[in-house]
Coordinates of C-alpha atoms and ligand atoms in Angstrom, one line a residue:
M1 CA 26.1 129.4 41.4
L2 CA 28.6 130.4 39.0
S3 CA 28.4 132.3 35.6
V4 CA 28.7 130.1 32.7
H5 CA 31.6 132.4 32.4
Q6 CA 33.4 132.6 35.8
A7 CA 33.1 128.5 35.0
V8 CA 34.8 128.4 32.1
E9 CA 38.0 131.2 33.7
H10 CA 37.8 128.6 36.6
M11 CA 39.0 125.1 35.0
L12 CA 41.2 127.4 31.9
T13 CA 43.2 128.6 35.0
T14 CA 42.5 125.1 36.9
I15 CA 44.3 122.9 33.7
K16 CA 47.1 122.8 32.6
P17 CA 47.9 121.3 29.4
I18 CA 49.7 117.9 28.6
T19 CA 52.9 119.0 27.0
E20 CA 54.2 115.2 25.5
S21 CA 54.6 116.0 22.6
N22 CA 56.2 113.8 19.2
P23 CA 56.3 114.2 15.5
I24 CA 54.4 113.6 13.1
S25 CA 54.3 113.0 9.0
I26 CA 52.0 115.8 7.7
A27 CA 49.9 113.5 5.3
Q28 CA 48.5 112.4 9.4
A29 CA 48.2 115.4 11.2
V30 CA 45.0 117.2 10.7
D31 CA 42.9 117.1 14.2
F32 CA 47.2 117.8 15.4
V33 CA 48.3 120.0 17.5
L34 CA 51.2 121.9 16.7
S35 CA 53.3 121.9 20.1
A36 CA 56.1 123.4 18.5
P37 CA 56.1 127.4 16.2
V38 CA 56.4 126.8 12.7
Q39 CA 58.5 128.6 10.9
S40 CA 59.4 129.2 6.6
A41 CA 62.2 127.1 5.8
V42 CA 61.6 129.2 2.1
D43 CA 60.3 132.1 0.6
V44 CA 56.9 132.4 -1.1
P45 CA 57.1 132.5 -3.5
S46 CA 60.6 131.4 -3.8
Y47 CA 61.2 132.6 -6.9
N48 CA 59.3 135.5 -8.7
N49 CA 56.4 134.2 -10.9
S50 CA 53.6 134.4 -13.4
A51 CA 50.0 136.0 -12.3
M52 CA 48.9 134.9 -15.7
D53 CA 48.9 132.9 -19.4
G54 CA 50.6 135.7 -22.1
F55 CA 53.5 138.0 -21.8
A56 CA 56.3 138.5 -20.3
F57 CA 58.7 142.3 -21.3
R58 CA 59.8 145.1 -19.8
G59 CA 57.6 147.1 -19.2
K60 CA 59.0 150.4 -19.8
D61 CA 59.3 149.0 -23.6
L62 CA 55.3 149.9 -24.1
A63 CA 56.5 153.8 -23.7
T64 CA 58.0 153.3 -27.0
S65 CA 56.3 150.6 -29.0
K66 CA 52.8 148.5 -28.2
Q67 CA 54.6 145.8 -30.9
L68 CA 57.4 143.5 -29.5
R69 CA 59.4 140.6 -31.1
C70 CA 58.3 137.1 -28.6
I71 CA 62.0 135.6 -28.1
G72 CA 61.5 132.4 -26.7
K73 CA 58.3 131.2 -24.1
S74 CA 58.8 130.1 -20.2
L75 CA 56.3 127.1 -19.0
A76 CA 55.2 126.5 -15.4
G77 CA 58.8 123.7 -14.8
H78 CA 60.7 124.7 -18.2
P79 CA 61.5 128.4 -17.7
F80 CA 63.5 130.6 -19.7
T81 CA 67.1 130.5 -20.0
G82 CA 68.2 133.6 -21.9
V83 CA 67.7 137.2 -21.7
V84 CA 64.6 139.3 -23.4
G85 CA 66.1 142.2 -25.0
A86 CA 64.5 145.9 -25.7
G87 CA 61.1 145.4 -28.3
E88 CA 61.1 141.8 -27.3
C89 CA 59.6 139.5 -25.3
I90 CA 58.3 135.8 -24.6
R91 CA 55.0 133.8 -24.4
I92 CA 55.0 133.4 -20.9
M93 CA 52.3 130.0 -18.8
T94 CA 50.8 131.3 -14.8
G95 CA 53.3 130.1 -12.4
A96 CA 56.0 130.4 -15.2
Q97 CA 59.9 131.6 -13.9
V98 CA 59.7 135.4 -15.2
P99 CA 63.1 135.8 -16.6
E100 CA 65.5 138.7 -14.3
S101 CA 65.2 140.4 -17.6
V102 CA 61.5 141.3 -17.2
D103 CA 58.9 142.6 -14.8
T104 CA 56.0 142.7 -16.2
V105 CA 53.1 140.0 -18.2
A106 CA 50.3 141.4 -20.3
P107 CA 47.1 138.5 -19.7
Q108 CA 47.1 137.1 -23.2
E109 CA 43.2 138.8 -23.8
N110 CA 44.9 142.2 -23.8
T111 CA 46.9 141.2 -26.7
S112 CA 47.3 140.1 -30.6
E113 CA 48.9 138.0 -33.1
I114 CA 50.0 140.6 -36.1
E115 CA 52.2 138.4 -37.6
A116 CA 53.9 134.5 -37.1
D117 CA 56.1 136.0 -33.3
L118 CA 55.0 139.9 -33.5
I119 CA 52.5 140.3 -30.7
Q120 CA 50.9 143.7 -29.7
I121 CA 50.0 144.9 -26.1
N122 CA 46.1 146.0 -27.0
S123 CA 45.4 147.7 -23.0
P124 CA 48.0 149.6 -20.6
T125 CA 49.8 147.5 -18.7
A126 CA 51.4 148.6 -15.2
V127 CA 54.8 148.0 -15.0
G128 CA 55.2 145.3 -13.3
A129 CA 52.3 143.8 -13.2
N130 CA 51.1 140.1 -13.0
V131 CA 53.9 139.5 -11.6
R132 CA 54.3 137.8 -8.1
L133 CA 57.6 138.6 -6.6
L134 CA 59.9 136.2 -4.8
G135 CA 59.1 136.2 -0.5
E136 CA 56.2 139.0 -1.4
E137 CA 53.6 135.8 0.6
L138 CA 55.9 134.3 3.2
Q139 CA 58.9 135.5 4.0
I140 CA 62.6 132.7 5.2
G141 CA 61.7 132.6 9.0
A142 CA 58.2 133.9 9.3
V143 CA 56.4 132.1 12.1
V144 CA 53.9 130.6 10.2
Y145 CA 52.3 129.3 13.1
E146 CA 52.5 129.4 16.8
A147 CA 52.3 126.4 18.9
G148 CA 49.0 125.3 20.1
H149 CA 47.3 125.4 16.7
R150 CA 45.1 123.1 15.8
L151 CA 46.2 122.3 12.4
T152 CA 42.8 122.1 9.9
P153 CA 42.7 120.2 6.2
V154 CA 43.7 123.5 4.8
D155 CA 47.1 124.1 7.4
I156 CA 48.0 121.3 6.3
G157 CA 48.5 122.8 2.3
M158 CA 49.8 125.5 3.8
L159 CA 52.6 122.8 5.6
A160 CA 53.6 120.5 2.4
S161 CA 53.8 124.6 0.7
L162 CA 56.5 125.1 2.5
G163 CA 58.1 122.0 2.0
I164 CA 57.4 120.6 5.8
A165 CA 57.0 116.8 5.9
E166 CA 56.3 116.2 9.7
V167 CA 55.8 118.5 12.7
A168 CA 56.0 118.4 16.6
V169 CA 52.0 117.5 17.8
Y170 CA 51.1 117.1 21.5
R171 CA 49.6 113.9 21.8
P172 CA 46.1 112.8 21.8
L173 CA 44.3 113.7 24.4
K174 CA 42.8 111.1 25.9
V175 CA 39.4 111.5 26.6
A176 CA 37.2 108.2 29.1
V177 CA 33.4 108.2 28.5
F178 CA 30.3 106.6 30.1
S179 CA 26.6 107.0 30.9
T180 CA 25.0 107.4 33.9
G181 CA 21.3 106.1 35.2
D182 CA 19.2 102.6 35.2
E183 CA 16.3 103.9 33.1
L184 CA 18.8 103.1 30.0
V185 CA 19.2 100.5 27.3
L186 CA 21.7 100.0 24.5
P187 CA 19.9 100.4 20.9
G188 CA 18.7 97.5 19.3
E189 CA 18.2 95.7 22.7
N190 CA 14.5 96.1 24.2
K191 CA 12.9 98.2 25.8
Q192 CA 10.6 98.3 28.3
A193 CA 6.8 102.0 28.2
F194 CA 9.0 103.1 31.8
Q195 CA 12.6 102.6 29.7
L196 CA 15.0 105.1 27.4
Y197 CA 17.8 104.7 25.4
D198 CA 21.2 105.7 26.1
S199 CA 21.2 108.2 24.0
N200 CA 24.1 110.1 25.1
R201 CA 27.0 107.8 25.5
F202 CA 26.7 108.0 21.7
A203 CA 26.7 111.6 20.3
L204 CA 29.2 112.9 23.4
H205 CA 31.7 110.0 22.0
A206 CA 31.3 111.3 18.3
M207 CA 31.5 114.6 19.1
L208 CA 35.0 114.4 21.4
E209 CA 36.5 112.4 18.5
R210 CA 35.3 115.1 16.2
M211 CA 37.4 117.2 18.3
G212 CA 40.0 115.0 17.5
F213 CA 40.7 112.9 21.1
D214 CA 40.9 109.1 21.5
V215 CA 37.9 108.3 22.8
L216 CA 37.9 105.6 25.4
N217 CA 34.2 103.9 25.7
L218 CA 33.5 102.7 29.2
G219 CA 30.0 101.9 28.3
L220 CA 26.6 102.1 30.7
V221 CA 26.7 102.6 33.6
A222 CA 24.0 101.7 37.2
D223 CA 23.5 104.0 38.8
D224 CA 25.7 102.2 42.1
P225 CA 27.9 104.2 43.5
A226 CA 30.6 100.7 44.1
L227 CA 30.1 100.7 40.4
I228 CA 29.8 104.7 39.7
E229 CA 33.3 104.2 42.4
A230 CA 34.4 101.4 39.6
T231 CA 34.7 102.8 36.5
F232 CA 36.1 106.4 38.3
R233 CA 39.0 104.6 39.1
D234 CA 39.5 102.6 36.0
A235 CA 38.4 105.6 33.3
A236 CA 41.5 108.1 35.7
S237 CA 43.7 105.1 35.7
K238 CA 43.8 105.2 31.6
A239 CA 42.3 108.7 30.5
D240 CA 43.0 112.5 30.6
A241 CA 40.1 113.5 31.2
I242 CA 36.1 111.1 31.9
V243 CA 33.3 113.3 30.5
C244 CA 30.3 111.1 32.0
S245 CA 26.6 111.7 31.7
G246 CA 23.7 111.9 34.7
G247 CA 23.4 112.0 38.1
V248 CA 24.6 115.0 38.7
S249 CA 21.5 116.7 39.6
V250 CA 19.8 116.4 43.4
G251 CA 18.0 113.4 42.6
D252 CA 17.4 110.4 44.8
A253 CA 20.0 108.6 42.3
D254 CA 22.1 110.6 41.4
Y255 CA 25.6 109.5 42.8
T256 CA 27.6 110.5 40.3
K257 CA 28.7 114.1 42.6
A258 CA 29.5 112.2 45.5
V259 CA 31.8 109.6 44.0
I260 CA 33.8 112.0 43.0
E261 CA 33.5 113.8 46.5
K262 CA 34.7 110.5 47.9
V263 CA 37.4 109.0 45.1
G264 CA 39.1 112.8 44.3
Q265 CA 37.9 116.5 44.5
V266 CA 35.2 118.6 43.0
G267 CA 36.3 121.8 41.9
F268 CA 32.8 123.4 41.5
W269 CA 28.8 122.2 40.9
Q270 CA 26.6 123.9 38.7
V271 CA 26.3 126.9 36.5
A272 CA 24.3 129.5 35.6
M273 CA 22.7 128.3 32.9
K274 CA 19.6 126.6 30.8
P275 CA 20.1 123.9 29.4
G276 CA 22.6 122.7 31.9
K277 CA 22.3 123.7 35.3
P278 CA 23.4 120.5 37.6
F279 CA 27.1 120.5 35.5
A280 CA 30.4 119.3 37.8
F281 CA 34.1 119.6 37.9
G282 CA 36.6 118.6 38.8
Q283 CA 39.3 115.5 39.7
I284 CA 41.1 112.0 40.6
D285 CA 44.1 112.0 41.0
N286 CA 45.7 113.5 37.4
T287 CA 42.5 113.4 36.1
W288 CA 40.1 115.7 34.9
F289 CA 36.4 114.9 35.6
F290 CA 33.2 116.6 33.5
G291 CA 29.9 116.0 34.8
L292 CA 27.3 116.5 32.4
P293 CA 23.7 116.8 33.0
G294 CA 21.6 114.0 32.0
N295 CA 19.6 115.3 29.7
P296 CA 20.1 115.1 26.4
V297 CA 19.9 118.6 25.3
S298 CA 21.7 120.3 28.8
A299 CA 24.3 117.6 27.9
T300 CA 25.5 119.1 24.6
V301 CA 25.2 122.4 25.5
T302 CA 27.6 122.0 28.9
L303 CA 29.9 119.6 26.6
L304 CA 30.3 122.3 23.7
Q305 CA 30.2 125.1 26.2
L306 CA 31.9 124.0 29.3
A307 CA 33.6 121.1 29.0
T308 CA 35.3 121.5 25.4
P309 CA 36.8 125.2 26.3
A310 CA 38.6 122.9 29.3
L311 CA 39.6 119.9 27.0
R312 CA 41.0 122.2 23.9
K313 CA 43.1 123.5 27.0
L314 CA 43.8 120.0 28.0
S315 CA 44.9 118.9 24.7
G316 CA 48.1 121.8 24.2
E317 CA 45.4 124.1 22.3
G318 CA 45.2 127.4 22.6
Y319 CA 41.3 129.2 24.4
N320 CA 39.2 130.3 21.3
A321 CA 36.2 132.0 22.6
P322 CA 32.7 131.0 20.2
L323 CA 32.3 133.1 17.6
T324 CA 29.1 134.6 17.6
I325 CA 27.1 136.9 15.3
A326 CA 23.9 139.7 16.4
A327 CA 20.3 138.4 14.6
V328 CA 17.1 139.8 15.0
A329 CA 14.6 137.5 16.6
G330 CA 12.4 136.8 13.9
E331 CA 10.0 136.5 16.6
P332 CA 9.4 136.6 20.2
L333 CA 10.7 134.7 22.7
R334 CA 10.7 133.3 26.4
K335 CA 13.1 134.0 28.3
R336 CA 13.4 133.9 32.4
P337 CA 16.1 136.7 33.8
G338 CA 18.3 134.0 36.1
R339 CA 20.1 131.5 33.8
A340 CA 21.8 132.5 30.6
D341 CA 20.8 131.1 27.9
F342 CA 20.7 128.7 25.2
Q343 CA 18.4 128.6 22.9
R344 CA 18.8 126.5 19.8
G345 CA 17.7 128.8 17.0
I346 CA 17.3 128.9 13.8
L347 CA 18.8 131.3 11.2
R348 CA 18.2 132.5 8.1
F349 CA 19.7 135.4 5.8
E350 CA 15.8 137.6 5.5
D351 CA 16.0 140.8 3.4
G352 CA 19.1 141.6 4.2
E353 CA 19.4 140.9 7.3
N354 CA 20.1 137.5 9.9
R355 CA 17.5 137.3 11.2
V356 CA 16.8 133.6 14.3
Y357 CA 13.5 131.9 15.2
S358 CA 13.4 129.2 17.3
A359 CA 13.7 125.8 16.8
G360 CA 10.4 124.7 18.9
P361 CA 9.9 123.4 22.1
Q362 CA 12.8 124.1 23.8
G363 CA 12.7 121.4 26.8
S364 CA 16.2 120.4 27.5
G365 CA 15.3 116.6 27.0
M366 CA 14.3 117.3 23.9
L367 CA 16.5 116.2 21.4
S368 CA 15.0 116.8 17.8
S369 CA 15.7 121.3 19.4
M370 CA 19.5 120.9 18.3
V371 CA 18.5 118.2 14.9
Q372 CA 16.5 121.4 13.7
G373 CA 18.2 124.2 14.8
N374 CA 21.8 125.6 13.4
C375 CA 22.6 128.2 15.8
L376 CA 22.3 128.4 19.5
I377 CA 20.8 131.6 20.6
R378 CA 22.9 132.9 23.7
L379 CA 20.6 135.1 26.4
S380 CA 22.6 136.4 29.5
V381 CA 21.1 135.4 32.9
E382 CA 19.7 139.6 32.9
Q383 CA 17.6 138.8 30.8
G384 CA 14.3 138.7 30.2
N385 CA 11.7 137.9 26.9
V386 CA 12.7 138.9 23.8
A387 CA 10.4 141.3 21.4
I388 CA 10.2 140.8 17.3
G389 CA 12.8 142.6 16.3
D390 CA 15.4 143.1 19.5
S391 CA 18.5 141.9 18.8
V392 CA 20.4 138.7 19.6
E393 CA 23.9 136.6 19.7
V394 CA 23.5 134.1 17.7
E395 CA 26.2 131.0 18.2
L396 CA 26.8 129.2 14.9
L397 CA 26.6 125.4 15.3
Q398 CA 29.1 123.2 13.9
N399 CA 31.9 121.1 14.1
P400 CA 31.2 119.1 15.9
I401 CA 27.9 119.0 16.4
K402 CA 27.0 120.2 13.0
Ligands
LIG1 P1 20.3 112.6 34.6 O1 20.9 114.2 35.6 O2 20.3 111.4 35.3 O3 19.0 113.2 36.7 O4 18.9 112.4 33.8 C1 17.7 112.8 33.8 C2 17.2 112.4 32.9 O5 18.3 112.8 31.4 C3 17.5 111.1 32.8 O6 16.3 111.1 34.0 C4 17.1 110.6 31.0 O7 15.3 111.0 31.2 C5 18.4 111.4 30.6 N1 18.9 110.9 30.1 C6 20.0 111.0 31.4 N2 20.4 110.0 31.0 C7 20.6 109.9 29.5 C8 21.2 108.8 28.5 N3 22.7 108.9 28.7 N4 20.8 109.1 26.8 C9 19.6 109.7 27.2 N5 19.0 110.3 28.2 C10 19.4 109.8 29.1
LIG2 MG1 20.9 109.6 36.4

């Protein structure tokens, strides 16, 4: 059985990213993946400007006198056009251009007006203080983003600040989603005692959409090999990837893997993790297949830990391992060696340290643990029981889950 690391490595080396790319307006570009690097076409800032509201002058003049004659002003968008001479200053506002003739700004609160237009500088002010210099943040030609970067809201602001109105991005990935299971009914329908609601498809759909993918929801499919085969063929003709839940275990009604073997190839099956052992990765024509286990926690955790890195690679995005932090177990945690655990935990900052507690019963069908929890406690394959006070690795649950 592959380890989580081996499974992810296998998928990342097998999958080649899509290459189709289009220009897009930055206003529409959040969550899209850059298909080309972005270089700055301007210096940032593009002119020397003041970091404070105050007075601008020649810094060396303070050695002669702390009192300066105010001869004009520079406002944001309305620069001072004259020359500031020895013993003179101008009133200046934050962001306003600092004229060539001066190099220093004293903040308003460190000054007093002795008489009309005679300003006294009350605190020592180093030459060059409070001036933001041309190009100090970015210079023309600087690579601001590499290709493969998924754009966040802050990135959109950065692109706008560089005067960039359009960027080249990969087309969004189309991901088909369906669930299998004769026991499932739709929320809102009448349910008999032996049935349960199809929840996976709703959670998976929402998570994939938050990851920036176009989701094609193919509904709920019965445990019938012919229907599952028809759904796979349909999905493969329309989507870059298929994410389905259920039917990848070893039960009598688990047909998903057998159908993939018939219509495509299975790359690997089963991963040494808990929850989520029955996970299948494969291919139908040019469409990648991620078969998630049916239990709701297993489905969410395998989407996050296994399918997501692969989908992100496919979408043209670079792979970033999840950010994890160290925490101290606030209570004992049960763990058997043999599989890597992703236990749902509640992380709190207490008494100056990160402490993590169990989010409750850890059954792979108990979605409440994901609702209560704010993190996954990542316990290695070899790890046994965790004692109170032991250090553990924690991954915060955030977007796209929370
Ligand atoms: P399976 O992997 O198909 O054997 O499913 C394992 C268990 O997960 C089933 O017995 C159901 O209890 C549950 N399950 C499967 N699919 C779903 C689904 N779409 N939504 C909620 N629970 C599911
Ligand atoms: Mg099933």
